[in-house]
Amino acid sequence: VQLVESGGGLVQAGGSLRVSCIASGRISDYNMGWFRQAPGKDREFVAAITWNSGRTMYGDSVKGRFTISRDNAKKTVYLQMTGLKAEDTAVYYCASAISELRLRVGLGDYDYWGQGTQVTVSS
C-alpha cells in the first residue's frame, strides 16, 4: 500500500491543524499510525488506531491535544492537532501495520510509510 500525507503547514502556537494520509489501497486491513521527526531528533510515535477504530493510543506529549481517526471508505487516516506548541514542529509521517488488537509504537512494527508532511508551529 502506498501512503501520501497532506495538510501540513505553518500555524501559530495554540492553533489547530489537521493532517491527512490517503492510501492507494484498502486500509481496512491495517492498523494505522502517525509518527513525527523533528530536526536532529529520532522519529517518535504520535498516535495509532486499530483497523476498525475500536482502539486508539497516543504518545504522552500529545495526549489530550491530538486525535487520530480514520475513514476506511475514503482510505484516509486523519490526525487532528489542537493546542499546538513550538515543540510539535516536525515532519509527520503515517504508517501502516498488520491489523491486530494490540497497538504498537515501534518504528519496526510498521511496514509501509508515507513521505511525510511538514508541520511548523511558530511561537
PDB file of N, CA and C in Angstrom, residues 28-121:
ATOM      1  N   SER A  28      -8.493  -0.923   5.409  1.00  0.00           N
ATOM      2  CA  SER A  28      -9.311  -1.590   6.418  1.00  0.00           C
ATOM      3  C   SER A  28      -8.638  -2.844   6.955  1.00  0.00           C
ATOM      4  N   ASP A  29      -7.597  -3.300   6.267  1.00  0.00           N
ATOM      5  CA  ASP A  29      -6.864  -4.477   6.729  1.00  0.00           C
ATOM      6  C   ASP A  29      -5.715  -4.116   7.669  1.00  0.00           C
ATOM      7  N   TYR A  30      -5.520  -2.829   7.918  1.00  0.00           N
ATOM      8  CA  TYR A  30      -4.339  -2.393   8.645  1.00  0.00           C
ATOM      9  C   TYR A  30      -4.684  -1.522   9.851  1.00  0.00           C
ATOM     10  N   ASN A  31      -3.882  -1.683  10.894  1.00  0.00           N
ATOM     11  CA  ASN A  31      -3.806  -0.645  11.910  1.00  0.00           C
ATOM     12  C   ASN A  31      -2.977   0.487  11.319  1.00  0.00           C
ATOM     13  N   MET A  32      -3.237   1.707  11.745  1.00  0.00           N
ATOM     14  CA  MET A  32      -2.531   2.857  11.195  1.00  0.00           C
ATOM     15  C   MET A  32      -1.923   3.687  12.310  1.00  0.00           C
ATOM     16  N   GLY A  33      -0.793   4.311  11.989  1.00  0.00           N
ATOM     17  CA  GLY A  33      -0.128   5.138  12.995  1.00  0.00           C
ATOM     18  C   GLY A  33       0.391   6.431  12.406  1.00  0.00           C
ATOM     19  N   TRP A  34       0.600   7.394  13.291  1.00  0.00           N
ATOM     20  CA  TRP A  34       1.274   8.635  12.947  1.00  0.00           C
ATOM     21  C   TRP A  34       2.555   8.732  13.782  1.00  0.00           C
ATOM     22  N   PHE A  35       3.616   9.151  13.148  1.00  0.00           N
ATOM     23  CA  PHE A  35       4.890   9.410  13.785  1.00  0.00           C
ATOM     24  C   PHE A  35       5.349  10.799  13.367  1.00  0.00           C
ATOM     25  N   ARG A  36       6.358  11.318  14.059  1.00  0.00           N
ATOM     26  CA  ARG A  36       6.914  12.611  13.663  1.00  0.00           C
ATOM     27  C   ARG A  36       8.410  12.621  13.923  1.00  0.00           C
ATOM     28  N   GLN A  37       9.089  13.469  13.173  1.00  0.00           N
ATOM     29  CA  GLN A  37      10.530  13.608  13.346  1.00  0.00           C
ATOM     30  C   GLN A  37      10.904  15.074  13.249  1.00  0.00           C
ATOM     31  N   ALA A  38      11.448  15.582  14.326  1.00  0.00           N
ATOM     32  CA  ALA A  38      11.937  16.952  14.369  1.00  0.00           C
ATOM     33  C   ALA A  38      13.406  16.966  13.958  1.00  0.00           C
ATOM     34  N   PRO A  39      13.904  18.108  13.510  1.00  0.00           N
ATOM     35  CA  PRO A  39      15.307  18.187  13.088  1.00  0.00           C
ATOM     36  C   PRO A  39      16.254  17.756  14.197  1.00  0.00           C
ATOM     37  N   GLY A  40      17.164  16.852  13.857  1.00  0.00           N
ATOM     38  CA  GLY A  40      18.158  16.403  14.816  1.00  0.00           C
ATOM     39  C   GLY A  40      17.656  15.415  15.845  1.00  0.00           C
ATOM     40  N   LYS A  41      16.400  14.989  15.709  1.00  0.00           N
ATOM     41  CA  LYS A  41      15.831  14.062  16.688  1.00  0.00           C
ATOM     42  C   LYS A  41      15.388  12.771  16.005  1.00  0.00           C
ATOM     43  N   ASP A  42      15.199  11.743  16.810  1.00  0.00           N
ATOM     44  CA  ASP A  42      14.699  10.477  16.298  1.00  0.00           C
ATOM     45  C   ASP A  42      13.210  10.589  15.968  1.00  0.00           C
ATOM     46  N   ARG A  43      12.778   9.728  15.067  1.00  0.00           N
ATOM     47  CA  ARG A  43      11.354   9.661  14.759  1.00  0.00           C
ATOM     48  C   ARG A  43      10.626   9.086  15.974  1.00  0.00           C
ATOM     49  N   GLU A  44       9.517   9.701  16.345  1.00  0.00           N
ATOM     50  CA  GLU A  44       8.809   9.272  17.539  1.00  0.00           C
ATOM     51  C   GLU A  44       7.347   8.974  17.254  1.00  0.00           C
ATOM     52  N   PHE A  45       6.796   8.097  18.073  1.00  0.00           N
ATOM     53  CA  PHE A  45       5.400   7.712  17.967  1.00  0.00           C
ATOM     54  C   PHE A  45       4.494   8.855  18.392  1.00  0.00           C
ATOM     55  N   VAL A  46       3.417   9.070  17.636  1.00  0.00           N
ATOM     56  CA  VAL A  46       2.450  10.110  17.972  1.00  0.00           C
ATOM     57  C   VAL A  46       1.101   9.491  18.326  1.00  0.00           C
ATOM     58  N   ALA A  47       0.572   8.649  17.434  1.00  0.00           N
ATOM     59  CA  ALA A  47      -0.763   8.088  17.667  1.00  0.00           C
ATOM     60  C   ALA A  47      -0.962   6.864  16.789  1.00  0.00           C
ATOM     61  N   ALA A  48      -1.889   6.009  17.204  1.00  0.00           N
ATOM     62  CA  ALA A  48      -2.226   4.837  16.411  1.00  0.00           C
ATOM     63  C   ALA A  48      -3.695   4.499  16.599  1.00  0.00           C
ATOM     64  N   ILE A  49      -4.227   3.764  15.625  1.00  0.00           N
ATOM     65  CA  ILE A  49      -5.647   3.396  15.657  1.00  0.00           C
ATOM     66  C   ILE A  49      -5.795   2.005  15.044  1.00  0.00           C
ATOM     67  N   THR A  50      -6.672   1.201  15.620  1.00  0.00           N
ATOM     68  CA  THR A  50      -6.896  -0.124  15.069  1.00  0.00           C
ATOM     69  C   THR A  50      -7.697  -0.045  13.768  1.00  0.00           C
ATOM     70  N   TRP A  51      -7.726  -1.167  13.039  1.00  0.00           N
ATOM     71  CA  TRP A  51      -8.341  -1.215  11.721  1.00  0.00           C
ATOM     72  C   TRP A  51      -9.829  -0.836  11.746  1.00  0.00           C
ATOM     73  N   ASN A  52     -10.476  -1.076  12.894  1.00  0.00           N
ATOM     74  CA  ASN A  52     -11.917  -0.813  12.998  1.00  0.00           C
ATOM     75  C   ASN A  52     -12.227   0.394  13.871  1.00  0.00           C
ATOM     76  N   SER A  53     -11.200   1.191  14.177  1.00  0.00           N
ATOM     77  CA  SER A  53     -11.340   2.384  15.037  1.00  0.00           C
ATOM     78  C   SER A  53     -11.765   2.042  16.452  1.00  0.00           C
ATOM     79  N   GLY A  54     -11.625   0.754  16.811  1.00  0.00           N
ATOM     80  CA  GLY A  54     -12.053   0.360  18.131  1.00  0.00           C
ATOM     81  C   GLY A  54     -11.155   0.852  19.246  1.00  0.00           C
ATOM     82  N   ARG A  55      -9.890   1.042  18.952  1.00  0.00           N
ATOM     83  CA  ARG A  55      -8.929   1.490  19.963  1.00  0.00           C
ATOM     84  C   ARG A  55      -8.007   2.536  19.371  1.00  0.00           C
ATOM     85  N   THR A  56      -7.585   3.455  20.223  1.00  0.00           N
ATOM     86  CA  THR A  56      -6.581   4.438  19.854  1.00  0.00           C
ATOM     87  C   THR A  56      -5.534   4.520  20.952  1.00  0.00           C
ATOM     88  N   MET A  57      -4.382   5.047  20.594  1.00  0.00           N
ATOM     89  CA  MET A  57      -3.298   5.213  21.556  1.00  0.00           C
ATOM     90  C   MET A  57      -2.534   6.468  21.165  1.00  0.00           C
ATOM     91  N   TYR A  58      -1.997   7.159  22.177  1.00  0.00           N
ATOM     92  CA  TYR A  58      -1.289   8.410  21.920  1.00  0.00           C
ATOM     93  C   TYR A  58       0.020   8.469  22.686  1.00  0.00           C
ATOM     94  N   GLY A  59       0.982   9.173  22.101  1.00  0.00           N
ATOM     95  CA  GLY A  59       2.198   9.450  22.821  1.00  0.00           C
ATOM     96  C   GLY A  59       1.924  10.438  23.949  1.00  0.00           C
ATOM     97  N   ASP A  60       2.725  10.383  24.985  1.00  0.00           N
ATOM     98  CA  ASP A  60       2.484  11.218  26.157  1.00  0.00           C
ATOM     99  C   ASP A  60       2.489  12.706  25.828  1.00  0.00           C
ATOM    100  N   SER A  61       3.331  13.104  24.895  1.00  0.00           N
ATOM    101  CA  SER A  61       3.480  14.530  24.605  1.00  0.00           C
ATOM    102  C   SER A  61       2.285  15.122  23.853  1.00  0.00           C
ATOM    103  N   VAL A  62       1.433  14.280  23.293  1.00  0.00           N
ATOM    104  CA  VAL A  62       0.297  14.792  22.516  1.00  0.00           C
ATOM    105  C   VAL A  62      -1.046  14.397  23.111  1.00  0.00           C
ATOM    106  N   LYS A  63      -1.021  13.591  24.152  1.00  0.00           N
ATOM    107  CA  LYS A  63      -2.257  13.100  24.746  1.00  0.00           C
ATOM    108  C   LYS A  63      -3.126  14.273  25.199  1.00  0.00           C
ATOM    109  N   GLY A  64      -4.400  14.222  24.817  1.00  0.00           N
ATOM    110  CA  GLY A  64      -5.327  15.291  25.176  1.00  0.00           C
ATOM    111  C   GLY A  64      -5.368  16.432  24.186  1.00  0.00           C
ATOM    112  N   ARG A  65      -4.415  16.465  23.257  1.00  0.00           N
ATOM    113  CA  ARG A  65      -4.373  17.555  22.269  1.00  0.00           C
ATOM    114  C   ARG A  65      -4.599  17.059  20.849  1.00  0.00           C
ATOM    115  N   PHE A  66      -4.155  15.842  20.557  1.00  0.00           N
ATOM    116  CA  PHE A  66      -4.265  15.284  19.214  1.00  0.00           C
ATOM    117  C   PHE A  66      -5.314  14.175  19.213  1.00  0.00           C
ATOM    118  N   THR A  67      -5.960  14.006  18.041  1.00  0.00           N
ATOM    119  CA  THR A  67      -6.943  12.941  17.876  1.00  0.00           C
ATOM    120  C   THR A  67      -6.725  12.255  16.538  1.00  0.00           C
ATOM    121  N   ILE A  68      -6.578  10.951  16.592  1.00  0.00           N
ATOM    122  CA  ILE A  68      -6.446  10.164  15.370  1.00  0.00           C
ATOM    123  C   ILE A  68      -7.808   9.574  15.027  1.00  0.00           C
ATOM    124  N   SER A  69      -8.108   9.537  13.720  1.00  0.00           N
ATOM    125  CA  SER A  69      -9.350   8.938  13.258  1.00  0.00           C
ATOM    126  C   SER A  69      -9.120   8.389  11.861  1.00  0.00           C
ATOM    127  N   ARG A  70     -10.086   7.648  11.373  1.00  0.00           N
ATOM    128  CA  ARG A  70      -9.937   7.071  10.051  1.00  0.00           C
ATOM    129  C   ARG A  70     -11.294   6.924   9.400  1.00  0.00           C
ATOM    130  N   ASP A  71     -11.266   6.918   8.071  1.00  0.00           N
ATOM    131  CA  ASP A  71     -12.452   6.654   7.265  1.00  0.00           C
ATOM    132  C   ASP A  71     -12.033   5.612   6.242  1.00  0.00           C
ATOM    133  N   ASN A  72     -12.343   4.357   6.523  1.00  0.00           N
ATOM    134  CA  ASN A  72     -11.884   3.282   5.647  1.00  0.00           C
ATOM    135  C   ASN A  72     -12.480   3.388   4.243  1.00  0.00           C
ATOM    136  N   ALA A  73     -13.694   3.868   4.137  1.00  0.00           N
ATOM    137  CA  ALA A  73     -14.317   4.019   2.820  1.00  0.00           C
ATOM    138  C   ALA A  73     -13.556   5.020   1.959  1.00  0.00           C
ATOM    139  N   LYS A  74     -12.989   6.028   2.605  1.00  0.00           N
ATOM    140  CA  LYS A  74     -12.198   7.030   1.888  1.00  0.00           C
ATOM    141  C   LYS A  74     -10.713   6.692   1.884  1.00  0.00           C
ATOM    142  N   LYS A  75     -10.364   5.572   2.490  1.00  0.00           N
ATOM    143  CA  LYS A  75      -8.962   5.128   2.543  1.00  0.00           C
ATOM    144  C   LYS A  75      -8.073   6.211   3.171  1.00  0.00           C
ATOM    145  N   THR A  76      -8.581   6.871   4.171  1.00  0.00           N
ATOM    146  CA  THR A  76      -7.898   8.031   4.725  1.00  0.00           C
ATOM    147  C   THR A  76      -7.824   7.950   6.239  1.00  0.00           C
ATOM    148  N   VAL A  77      -6.683   8.358   6.767  1.00  0.00           N
ATOM    149  CA  VAL A  77      -6.456   8.478   8.194  1.00  0.00           C
ATOM    150  C   VAL A  77      -6.151   9.944   8.498  1.00  0.00           C
ATOM    151  N   TYR A  78      -6.672  10.421   9.599  1.00  0.00           N
ATOM    152  CA  TYR A  78      -6.520  11.830   9.960  1.00  0.00           C
ATOM    153  C   TYR A  78      -5.796  11.964  11.299  1.00  0.00           C
ATOM    154  N   LEU A  79      -5.147  13.097  11.447  1.00  0.00           N
ATOM    155  CA  LEU A  79      -4.595  13.475  12.743  1.00  0.00           C
ATOM    156  C   LEU A  79      -5.003  14.917  12.990  1.00  0.00           C
ATOM    157  N   GLN A  80      -5.944  15.100  13.881  1.00  0.00           N
ATOM    158  CA  GLN A  80      -6.390  16.435  14.261  1.00  0.00           C
ATOM    159  C   GLN A  80      -5.524  16.921  15.405  1.00  0.00           C
ATOM    160  N   MET A  81      -4.888  18.060  15.208  1.00  0.00           N
ATOM    161  CA  MET A  81      -3.960  18.594  16.202  1.00  0.00           C
ATOM    162  C   MET A  81      -4.493  19.925  16.728  1.00  0.00           C
ATOM    163  N   THR A  82      -4.628  20.032  18.015  1.00  0.00           N
ATOM    164  CA  THR A  82      -5.076  21.265  18.643  1.00  0.00           C
ATOM    165  C   THR A  82      -4.077  21.679  19.715  1.00  0.00           C
ATOM    166  N   GLY A  83      -4.173  22.917  20.159  1.00  0.00           N
ATOM    167  CA  GLY A  83      -3.254  23.401  21.172  1.00  0.00           C
ATOM    168  C   GLY A  83      -1.807  23.234  20.775  1.00  0.00           C
ATOM    169  N   LEU A  84      -1.514  23.510  19.519  1.00  0.00           N
ATOM    170  CA  LEU A  84      -0.169  23.246  19.009  1.00  0.00           C
ATOM    171  C   LEU A  84       0.881  24.088  19.709  1.00  0.00           C
ATOM    172  N   LYS A  85       2.046  23.468  19.884  1.00  0.00           N
ATOM    173  CA  LYS A  85       3.180  24.098  20.546  1.00  0.00           C
ATOM    174  C   LYS A  85       4.368  24.107  19.585  1.00  0.00           C
ATOM    175  N   ALA A  86       5.329  24.965  19.863  1.00  0.00           N
ATOM    176  CA  ALA A  86       6.518  25.025  19.017  1.00  0.00           C
ATOM    177  C   ALA A  86       7.208  23.668  18.943  1.00  0.00           C
ATOM    178  N   GLU A  87       7.172  22.918  20.018  1.00  0.00           N
ATOM    179  CA  GLU A  87       7.837  21.613  20.042  1.00  0.00           C
ATOM    180  C   GLU A  87       7.101  20.543  19.234  1.00  0.00           C
ATOM    181  N   ASP A  88       5.931  20.884  18.688  1.00  0.00           N
ATOM    182  CA  ASP A  88       5.244  19.974  17.786  1.00  0.00           C
ATOM    183  C   ASP A  88       5.765  20.103  16.359  1.00  0.00           C
ATOM    184  N   THR A  89       6.634  21.067  16.122  1.00  0.00           N
ATOM    185  CA  THR A  89       7.212  21.248  14.802  1.00  0.00           C
ATOM    186  C   THR A  89       8.006  20.013  14.398  1.00  0.00           C
ATOM    187  N   ALA A  90       7.640  19.443  13.251  1.00  0.00           N
ATOM    188  CA  ALA A  90       8.276  18.200  12.793  1.00  0.00           C
ATOM    189  C   ALA A  90       7.697  17.823  11.430  1.00  0.00           C
ATOM    190  N   VAL A  91       8.314  16.837  10.840  1.00  0.00           N
ATOM    191  CA  VAL A  91       7.708  16.175   9.681  1.00  0.00           C
ATOM    192  C   VAL A  91       6.851  15.039  10.227  1.00  0.00           C
ATOM    193  N   TYR A  92       5.609  14.999   9.793  1.00  0.00           N
ATOM    194  CA  TYR A  92       4.660  13.991  10.275  1.00  0.00           C
ATOM    195  C   TYR A  92       4.479  12.916   9.212  1.00  0.00           C
ATOM    196  N   TYR A  93       4.592  11.669   9.662  1.00  0.00           N
ATOM    197  CA  TYR A  93       4.510  10.518   8.780  1.00  0.00           C
ATOM    198  C   TYR A  93       3.359   9.611   9.198  1.00  0.00           C
ATOM    199  N   CYS A  94       2.652   9.061   8.221  1.00  0.00           N
ATOM    200  CA  CYS A  94       1.713   7.998   8.551  1.00  0.00           C
ATOM    201  C   CYS A  94       2.321   6.667   8.136  1.00  0.00           C
ATOM    202  N   ALA A  95       1.845   5.613   8.758  1.00  0.00           N
ATOM    203  CA  ALA A  95       2.384   4.288   8.512  1.00  0.00           C
ATOM    204  C   ALA A  95       1.317   3.246   8.780  1.00  0.00           C
ATOM    205  N   SER A  96       1.480   2.083   8.171  1.00  0.00           N
ATOM    206  CA  SER A  96       0.514   1.005   8.343  1.00  0.00           C
ATOM    207  C   SER A  96       1.178  -0.206   8.982  1.00  0.00           C
ATOM    208  N   ALA A  97       0.387  -0.935   9.745  1.00  0.00           N
ATOM    209  CA  ALA A  97       0.856  -2.144  10.413  1.00  0.00           C
ATOM    210  C   ALA A  97      -0.224  -3.211  10.293  1.00  0.00           C
ATOM    211  N   ILE A  98       0.141  -4.458  10.585  1.00  0.00           N
ATOM    212  CA  ILE A  98      -0.848  -5.518  10.488  1.00  0.00           C
ATOM    213  C   ILE A  98      -1.985  -5.249  11.477  1.00  0.00           C
ATOM    214  N   SER A  99      -3.171  -5.676  11.092  1.00  0.00           N
ATOM    215  CA  SER A  99      -4.326  -5.460  11.959  1.00  0.00           C
ATOM    216  C   SER A  99      -4.301  -6.472  13.096  1.00  0.00           C
ATOM    217  N   GLU A 100      -4.368  -5.953  14.295  1.00  0.00           N
ATOM    218  CA  GLU A 100      -4.401  -6.782  15.481  1.00  0.00           C
ATOM    219  C   GLU A 100      -4.986  -5.950  16.598  1.00  0.00           C
ATOM    220  N   LEU A 101      -5.317  -6.607  17.705  1.00  0.00           N
ATOM    221  CA  LEU A 101      -5.922  -5.885  18.810  1.00  0.00           C
ATOM    222  C   LEU A 101      -4.928  -4.962  19.505  1.00  0.00           C
ATOM    223  N   ARG A 102      -3.659  -5.361  19.501  1.00  0.00           N
ATOM    224  CA  ARG A 102      -2.642  -4.563  20.177  1.00  0.00           C
ATOM    225  C   ARG A 102      -2.156  -3.453  19.257  1.00  0.00           C
ATOM    226  N   LEU A 103      -2.056  -2.237  19.775  1.00  0.00           N
ATOM    227  CA  LEU A 103      -1.493  -1.123  19.029  1.00  0.00           C
ATOM    228  C   LEU A 103      -0.011  -1.008  19.354  1.00  0.00           C
ATOM    229  N   ARG A 104       0.774  -0.781  18.346  1.00  0.00           N
ATOM    230  CA  ARG A 104       2.229  -0.789  18.501  1.00  0.00           C
ATOM    231  C   ARG A 104       2.811   0.599  18.309  1.00  0.00           C
ATOM    232  N   VAL A 105       3.933   0.841  18.988  1.00  0.00           N
ATOM    233  CA  VAL A 105       4.537   2.172  18.966  1.00  0.00           C
ATOM    234  C   VAL A 105       5.924   2.178  18.345  1.00  0.00           C
ATOM    235  N   GLY A 106       6.451   1.033  18.001  1.00  0.00           N
ATOM    236  CA  GLY A 106       7.802   0.967  17.457  1.00  0.00           C
ATOM    237  C   GLY A 106       7.828   1.155  15.951  1.00  0.00           C
ATOM    238  N   LEU A 107       8.874   1.828  15.482  1.00  0.00           N
ATOM    239  CA  LEU A 107       9.007   2.058  14.042  1.00  0.00           C
ATOM    240  C   LEU A 107       9.057   0.745  13.275  1.00  0.00           C
ATOM    241  N   GLY A 108       9.727  -0.233  13.824  1.00  0.00           N
ATOM    242  CA  GLY A 108       9.885  -1.511  13.155  1.00  0.00           C
ATOM    243  C   GLY A 108       8.613  -2.329  13.058  1.00  0.00           C
ATOM    244  N   ASP A 109       7.581  -1.904  13.789  1.00  0.00           N
ATOM    245  CA  ASP A 109       6.308  -2.619  13.755  1.00  0.00           C
ATOM    246  C   ASP A 109       5.442  -2.206  12.586  1.00  0.00           C
ATOM    247  N   TYR A 110       5.850  -1.168  11.879  1.00  0.00           N
ATOM    248  CA  TYR A 110       5.080  -0.627  10.764  1.00  0.00           C
ATOM    249  C   TYR A 110       5.764  -0.969   9.453  1.00  0.00           C
ATOM    250  N   ASP A 111       4.964  -1.358   8.467  1.00  0.00           N
ATOM    251  CA  ASP A 111       5.508  -1.885   7.227  1.00  0.00           C
ATOM    252  C   ASP A 111       5.621  -0.856   6.111  1.00  0.00           C
ATOM    253  N   TYR A 112       4.626  -0.011   5.986  1.00  0.00           N
ATOM    254  CA  TYR A 112       4.588   0.962   4.898  1.00  0.00           C
ATOM    255  C   TYR A 112       4.518   2.366   5.478  1.00  0.00           C
ATOM    256  N   TRP A 113       5.239   3.281   4.806  1.00  0.00           N
ATOM    257  CA  TRP A 113       5.360   4.652   5.284  1.00  0.00           C
ATOM    258  C   TRP A 113       5.084   5.631   4.156  1.00  0.00           C
ATOM    259  N   GLY A 114       4.530   6.773   4.537  1.00  0.00           N
ATOM    260  CA  GLY A 114       4.399   7.861   3.583  1.00  0.00           C
ATOM    261  C   GLY A 114       5.672   8.683   3.537  1.00  0.00           C
ATOM    262  N   GLN A 115       5.646   9.738   2.723  1.00  0.00           N
ATOM    263  CA  GLN A 115       6.841  10.571   2.535  1.00  0.00           C
ATOM    264  C   GLN A 115       6.912  11.705   3.554  1.00  0.00           C
ATOM    265  N   GLY A 116       5.819  11.938   4.276  1.00  0.00           N
ATOM    266  CA  GLY A 116       5.816  12.951   5.322  1.00  0.00           C
ATOM    267  C   GLY A 116       5.257  14.292   4.878  1.00  0.00           C
ATOM    268  N   THR A 117       4.750  15.037   5.836  1.00  0.00           N
ATOM    269  CA  THR A 117       4.269  16.394   5.598  1.00  0.00           C
ATOM    270  C   THR A 117       4.784  17.274   6.730  1.00  0.00           C
ATOM    271  N   GLN A 118       5.294  18.461   6.376  1.00  0.00           N
ATOM    272  CA  GLN A 118       5.920  19.337   7.349  1.00  0.00           C
ATOM    273  C   GLN A 118       4.867  20.141   8.109  1.00  0.00           C
ATOM    274  N   VAL A 119       4.987  20.127   9.431  1.00  0.00           N
ATOM    275  CA  VAL A 119       4.164  20.973  10.298  1.00  0.00           C
ATOM    276  C   VAL A 119       5.102  21.893  11.064  1.00  0.00           C
ATOM    277  N   THR A 120       4.879  23.177  10.943  1.00  0.00           N
ATOM    278  CA  THR A 120       5.710  24.162  11.626  1.00  0.00           C
ATOM    279  C   THR A 120       4.826  25.031  12.502  1.00  0.00           C
ATOM    280  N   VAL A 121       5.174  25.102  13.778  1.00  0.00           N
ATOM    281  CA  VAL A 121       4.405  25.889  14.735  1.00  0.00           C
ATOM    282  C   VAL A 121       5.266  27.071  15.173  1.00  0.00           C
TER     283      VAL A 121
END
